[in-house]
Short mmCIF file of C-alpha atoms in Angstrom, two decimals:
data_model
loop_
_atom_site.label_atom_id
_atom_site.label_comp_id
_atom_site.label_asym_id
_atom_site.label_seq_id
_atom_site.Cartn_x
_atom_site.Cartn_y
_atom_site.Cartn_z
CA UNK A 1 158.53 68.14 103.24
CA UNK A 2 161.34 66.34 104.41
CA UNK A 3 164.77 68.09 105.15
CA UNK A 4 168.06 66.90 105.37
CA UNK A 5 170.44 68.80 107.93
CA UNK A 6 173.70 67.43 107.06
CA UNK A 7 177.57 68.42 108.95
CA UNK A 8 179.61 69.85 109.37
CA UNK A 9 179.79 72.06 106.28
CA UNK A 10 183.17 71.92 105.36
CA UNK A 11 186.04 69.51 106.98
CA UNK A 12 189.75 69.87 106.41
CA UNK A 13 191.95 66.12 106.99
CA UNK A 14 194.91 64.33 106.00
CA UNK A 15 195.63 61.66 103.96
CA UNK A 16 195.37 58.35 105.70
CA UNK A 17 192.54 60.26 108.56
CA UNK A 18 189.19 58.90 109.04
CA UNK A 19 186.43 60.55 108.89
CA UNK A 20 182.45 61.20 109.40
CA UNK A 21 180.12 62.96 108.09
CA UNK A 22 176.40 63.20 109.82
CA UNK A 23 172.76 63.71 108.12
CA UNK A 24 169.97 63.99 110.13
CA UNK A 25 166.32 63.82 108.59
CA UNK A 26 163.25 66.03 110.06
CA UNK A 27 161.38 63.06 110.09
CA UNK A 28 161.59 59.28 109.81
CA UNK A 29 162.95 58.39 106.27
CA UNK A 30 163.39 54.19 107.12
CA UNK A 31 166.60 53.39 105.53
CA UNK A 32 166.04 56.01 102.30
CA UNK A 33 169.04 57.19 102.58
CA UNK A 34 171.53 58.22 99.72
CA UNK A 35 175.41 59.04 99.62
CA UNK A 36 176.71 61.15 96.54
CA UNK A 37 180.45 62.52 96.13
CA UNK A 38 181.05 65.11 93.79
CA UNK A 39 184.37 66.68 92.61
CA UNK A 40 184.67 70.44 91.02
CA UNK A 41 183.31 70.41 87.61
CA UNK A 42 181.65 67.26 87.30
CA UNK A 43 178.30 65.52 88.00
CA UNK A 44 177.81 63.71 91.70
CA UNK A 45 178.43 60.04 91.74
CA UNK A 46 176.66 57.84 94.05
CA UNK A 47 178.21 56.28 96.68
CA UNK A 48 176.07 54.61 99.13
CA UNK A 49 172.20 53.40 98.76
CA UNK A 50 169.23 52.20 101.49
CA UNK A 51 171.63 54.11 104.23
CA UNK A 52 174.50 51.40 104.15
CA UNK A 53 174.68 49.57 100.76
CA UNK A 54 177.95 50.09 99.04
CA UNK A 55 177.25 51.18 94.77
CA UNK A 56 179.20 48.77 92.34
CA UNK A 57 183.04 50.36 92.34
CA UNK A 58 182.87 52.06 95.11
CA UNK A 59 186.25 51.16 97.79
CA UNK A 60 185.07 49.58 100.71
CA UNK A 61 186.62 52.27 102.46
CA UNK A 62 183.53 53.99 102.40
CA UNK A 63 180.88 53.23 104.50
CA UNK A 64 177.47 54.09 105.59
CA UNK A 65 175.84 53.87 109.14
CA UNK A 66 171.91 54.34 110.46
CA UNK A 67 171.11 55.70 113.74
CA UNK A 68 166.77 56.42 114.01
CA UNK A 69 167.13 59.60 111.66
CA UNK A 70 171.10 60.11 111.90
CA UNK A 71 173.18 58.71 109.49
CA UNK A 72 176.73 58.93 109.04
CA UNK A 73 179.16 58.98 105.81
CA UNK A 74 182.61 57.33 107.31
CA UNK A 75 186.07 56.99 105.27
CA UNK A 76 188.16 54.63 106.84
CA UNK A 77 191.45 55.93 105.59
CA UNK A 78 191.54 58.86 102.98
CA UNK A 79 193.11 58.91 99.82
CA UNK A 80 194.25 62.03 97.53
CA UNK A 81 191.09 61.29 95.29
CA UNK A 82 188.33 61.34 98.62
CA UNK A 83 189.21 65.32 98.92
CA UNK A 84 186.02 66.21 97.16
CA UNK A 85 182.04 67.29 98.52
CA UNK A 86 179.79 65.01 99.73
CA UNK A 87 176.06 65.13 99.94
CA UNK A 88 173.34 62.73 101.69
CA UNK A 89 170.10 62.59 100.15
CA UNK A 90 166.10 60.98 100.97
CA UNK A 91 164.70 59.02 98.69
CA UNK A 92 161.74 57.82 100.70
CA UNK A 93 159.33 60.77 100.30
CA UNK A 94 158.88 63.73 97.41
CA UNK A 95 160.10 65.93 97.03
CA UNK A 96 163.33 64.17 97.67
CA UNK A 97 165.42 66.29 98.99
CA UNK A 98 169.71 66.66 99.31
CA UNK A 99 171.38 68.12 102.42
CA UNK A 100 173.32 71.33 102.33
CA UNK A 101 176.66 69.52 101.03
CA UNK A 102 180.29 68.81 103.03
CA UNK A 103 183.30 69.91 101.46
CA UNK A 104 186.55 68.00 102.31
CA UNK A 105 189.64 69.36 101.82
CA UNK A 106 193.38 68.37 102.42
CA UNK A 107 194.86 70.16 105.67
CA UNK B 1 176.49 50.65 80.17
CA UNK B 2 173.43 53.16 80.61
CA UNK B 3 174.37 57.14 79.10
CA UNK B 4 173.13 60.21 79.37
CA UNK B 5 174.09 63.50 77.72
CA UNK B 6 171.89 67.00 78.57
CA UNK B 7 171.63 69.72 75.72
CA UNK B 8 169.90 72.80 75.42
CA UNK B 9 170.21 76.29 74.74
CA UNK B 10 172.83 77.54 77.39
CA UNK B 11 171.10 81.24 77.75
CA UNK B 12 167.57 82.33 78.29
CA UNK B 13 165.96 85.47 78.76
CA UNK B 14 164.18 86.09 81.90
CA UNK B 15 160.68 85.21 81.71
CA UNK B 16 160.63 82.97 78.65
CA UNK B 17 160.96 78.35 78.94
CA UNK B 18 163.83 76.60 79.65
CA UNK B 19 163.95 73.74 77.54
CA UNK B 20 166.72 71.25 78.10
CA UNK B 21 166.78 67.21 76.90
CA UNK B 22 168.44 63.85 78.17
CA UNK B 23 169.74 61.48 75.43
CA UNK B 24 169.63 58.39 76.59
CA UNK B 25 172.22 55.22 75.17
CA UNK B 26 172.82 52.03 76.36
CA UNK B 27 169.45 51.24 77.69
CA UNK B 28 165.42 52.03 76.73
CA UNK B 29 164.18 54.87 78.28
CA UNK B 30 160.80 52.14 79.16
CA UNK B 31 163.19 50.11 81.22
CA UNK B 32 164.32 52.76 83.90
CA UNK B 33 162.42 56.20 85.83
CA UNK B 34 164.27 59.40 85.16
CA UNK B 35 164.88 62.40 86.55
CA UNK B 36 166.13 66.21 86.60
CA UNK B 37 168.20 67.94 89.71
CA UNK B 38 169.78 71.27 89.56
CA UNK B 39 172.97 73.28 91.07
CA UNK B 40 172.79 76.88 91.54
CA UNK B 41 176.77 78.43 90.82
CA UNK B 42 178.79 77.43 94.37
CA UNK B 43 175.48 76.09 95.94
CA UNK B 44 174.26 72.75 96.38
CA UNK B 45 172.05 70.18 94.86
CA UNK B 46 168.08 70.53 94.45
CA UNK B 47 165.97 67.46 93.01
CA UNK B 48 163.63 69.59 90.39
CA UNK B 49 161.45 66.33 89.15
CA UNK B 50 160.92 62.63 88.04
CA UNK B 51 159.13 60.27 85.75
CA UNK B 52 158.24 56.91 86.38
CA UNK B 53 156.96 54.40 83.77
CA UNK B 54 157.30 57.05 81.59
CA UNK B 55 154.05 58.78 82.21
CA UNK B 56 153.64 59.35 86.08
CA UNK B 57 155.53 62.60 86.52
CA UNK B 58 156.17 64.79 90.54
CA UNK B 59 157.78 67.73 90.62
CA UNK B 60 159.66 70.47 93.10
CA UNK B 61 156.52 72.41 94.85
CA UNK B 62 158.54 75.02 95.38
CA UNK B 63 158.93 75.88 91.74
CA UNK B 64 155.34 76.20 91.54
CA UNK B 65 154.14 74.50 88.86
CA UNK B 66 156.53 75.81 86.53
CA UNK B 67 158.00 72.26 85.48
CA UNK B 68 156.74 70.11 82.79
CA UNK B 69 158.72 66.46 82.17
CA UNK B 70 157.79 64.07 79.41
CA UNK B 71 159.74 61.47 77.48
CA UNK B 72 159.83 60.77 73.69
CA UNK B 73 160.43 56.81 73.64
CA UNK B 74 161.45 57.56 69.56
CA UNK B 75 164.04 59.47 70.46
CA UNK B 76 165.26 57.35 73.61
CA UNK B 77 165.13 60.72 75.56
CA UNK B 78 163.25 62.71 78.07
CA UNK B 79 162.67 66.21 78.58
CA UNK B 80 162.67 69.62 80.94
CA UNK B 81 161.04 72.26 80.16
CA UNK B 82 160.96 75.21 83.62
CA UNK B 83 158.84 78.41 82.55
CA UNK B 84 158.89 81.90 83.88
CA UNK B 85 162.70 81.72 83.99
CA UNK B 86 164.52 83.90 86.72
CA UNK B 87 167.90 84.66 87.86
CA UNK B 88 167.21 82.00 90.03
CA UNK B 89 166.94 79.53 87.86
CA UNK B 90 170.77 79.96 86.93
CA UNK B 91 172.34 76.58 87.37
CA UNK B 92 173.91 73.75 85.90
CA UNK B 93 171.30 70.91 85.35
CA UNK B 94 171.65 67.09 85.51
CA UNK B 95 169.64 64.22 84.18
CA UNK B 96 169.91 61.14 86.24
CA UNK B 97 168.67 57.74 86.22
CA UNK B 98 166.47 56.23 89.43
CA UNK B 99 167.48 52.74 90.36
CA UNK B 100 164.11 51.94 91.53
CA UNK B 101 165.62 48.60 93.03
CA UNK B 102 167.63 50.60 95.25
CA UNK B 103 165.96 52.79 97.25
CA UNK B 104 165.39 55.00 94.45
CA UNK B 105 169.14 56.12 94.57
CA UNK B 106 170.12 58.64 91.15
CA UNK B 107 173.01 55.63 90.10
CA UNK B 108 174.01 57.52 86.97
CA UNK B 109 173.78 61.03 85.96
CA UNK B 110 174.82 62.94 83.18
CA UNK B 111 177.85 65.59 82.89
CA UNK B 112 175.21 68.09 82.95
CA UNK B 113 174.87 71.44 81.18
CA UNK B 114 174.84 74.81 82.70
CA UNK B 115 172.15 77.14 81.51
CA UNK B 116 172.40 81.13 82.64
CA UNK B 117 169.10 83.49 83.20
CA UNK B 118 170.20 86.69 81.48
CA UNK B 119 168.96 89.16 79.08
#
């Protein structure tokens, strides 16, 4: 099985920072790579497919970034609504599997 | 614009089936692959299983062969059902579409429903 070591695990900023957030696979996963927010209460929303590819609505603040099995989760600029968890996930083997979740919070 | 809702009984007795179902609107349930992912109270997210083409079904190993999937295409809606229940098994649970164009990403997912292990 394939796991997904993602960090750090929580990650305090202000508005306007920019920041990254790292997933590295056990193995090679290609570009199967998946970006999900999620804020209290409510179900994830995706963010980011194929390591890099930006979902329909999402700001082009966010972006996505490959390196072998790293990948990287980078806001540009944070806004009030971006203070939320964030989770990478592989889609290229089952079971697909998430990492451990990064929660960002306002400093 | 593709829906789904999750309902089911929200408490089950150790031991006995979980048995939770996706509605699905907006779309046929032929025309996409499905599946179900799970979050433990404060933890994070684990993929429990999908469907694809509406019969080929994988699953979690590591819930053993407790997981069943299938769709009803009369009802638009597909299906959980997780046996041997635990406290372990306490979590909310999503349904969520695979966009099998794009790398298999979960592009929508329902509000979920939370379902507690208790007696």
């Amino acid at each position: 099985d394939i796991q997904m070591t993602q960090s750090p695990s929580s990650l305090s900023a202000s508005v306007g920072d920019r920041v990254t957030i790292t997933c590295r696979a056990s193995q090679s996963i290609s570009t199967y790579l998946n970006w999900y927010q999620q804020r209290p209460g409510k179900a994830p929303k995706l963010l980011i497919y194929g390591s890099s590819s930006l979902h329909g609505g999402v700001p082009s603040r966010f972006s996505g970034g490959r390196s072998g099995t790293d990948f990287t989760l980078t806001i540009s600029s944070l806004q009030p609504e971006d203070f939320a968890s964030y989770y990478c996930q592989q889609s290229y083997s089952a079971p697909y599997s998430f990492g451990q979740g990064t929660k960002l919070e306002i400093k | 614009q593709v829906q789904l809702q999750e309902s089911g009984p929200g408490l089950v007795k150790p031991s006995e089936t979980l048995s939770l179902t996706c509605a699905v609107s907006g779309a046929s349930i032929n025309s996409y692959d499905w599946s179900w992912i799970r979050q433990p109270p404060g933890k994070g997210l684990e993929w429990i299983g999908y469907m694809y083409n509406g019969e080929s079904r994988n699953h979690n190993p590591s819930l053993k062969s407790r997981v069943t999937i299938s769709v009803d295409t009369t009802k638009n809606q597909f299906s959980l059902k997780l046996r041997s229940v635990t406290a372990a098994d306490t979590a909310v649970y999503y349904c969520a579409k695979i966009e099998s164009g794009n790398y298999d990403a979960f592009d929508i997912w329902g509000q979920g429903t939370v379902v507690t292990v208790s007696s």
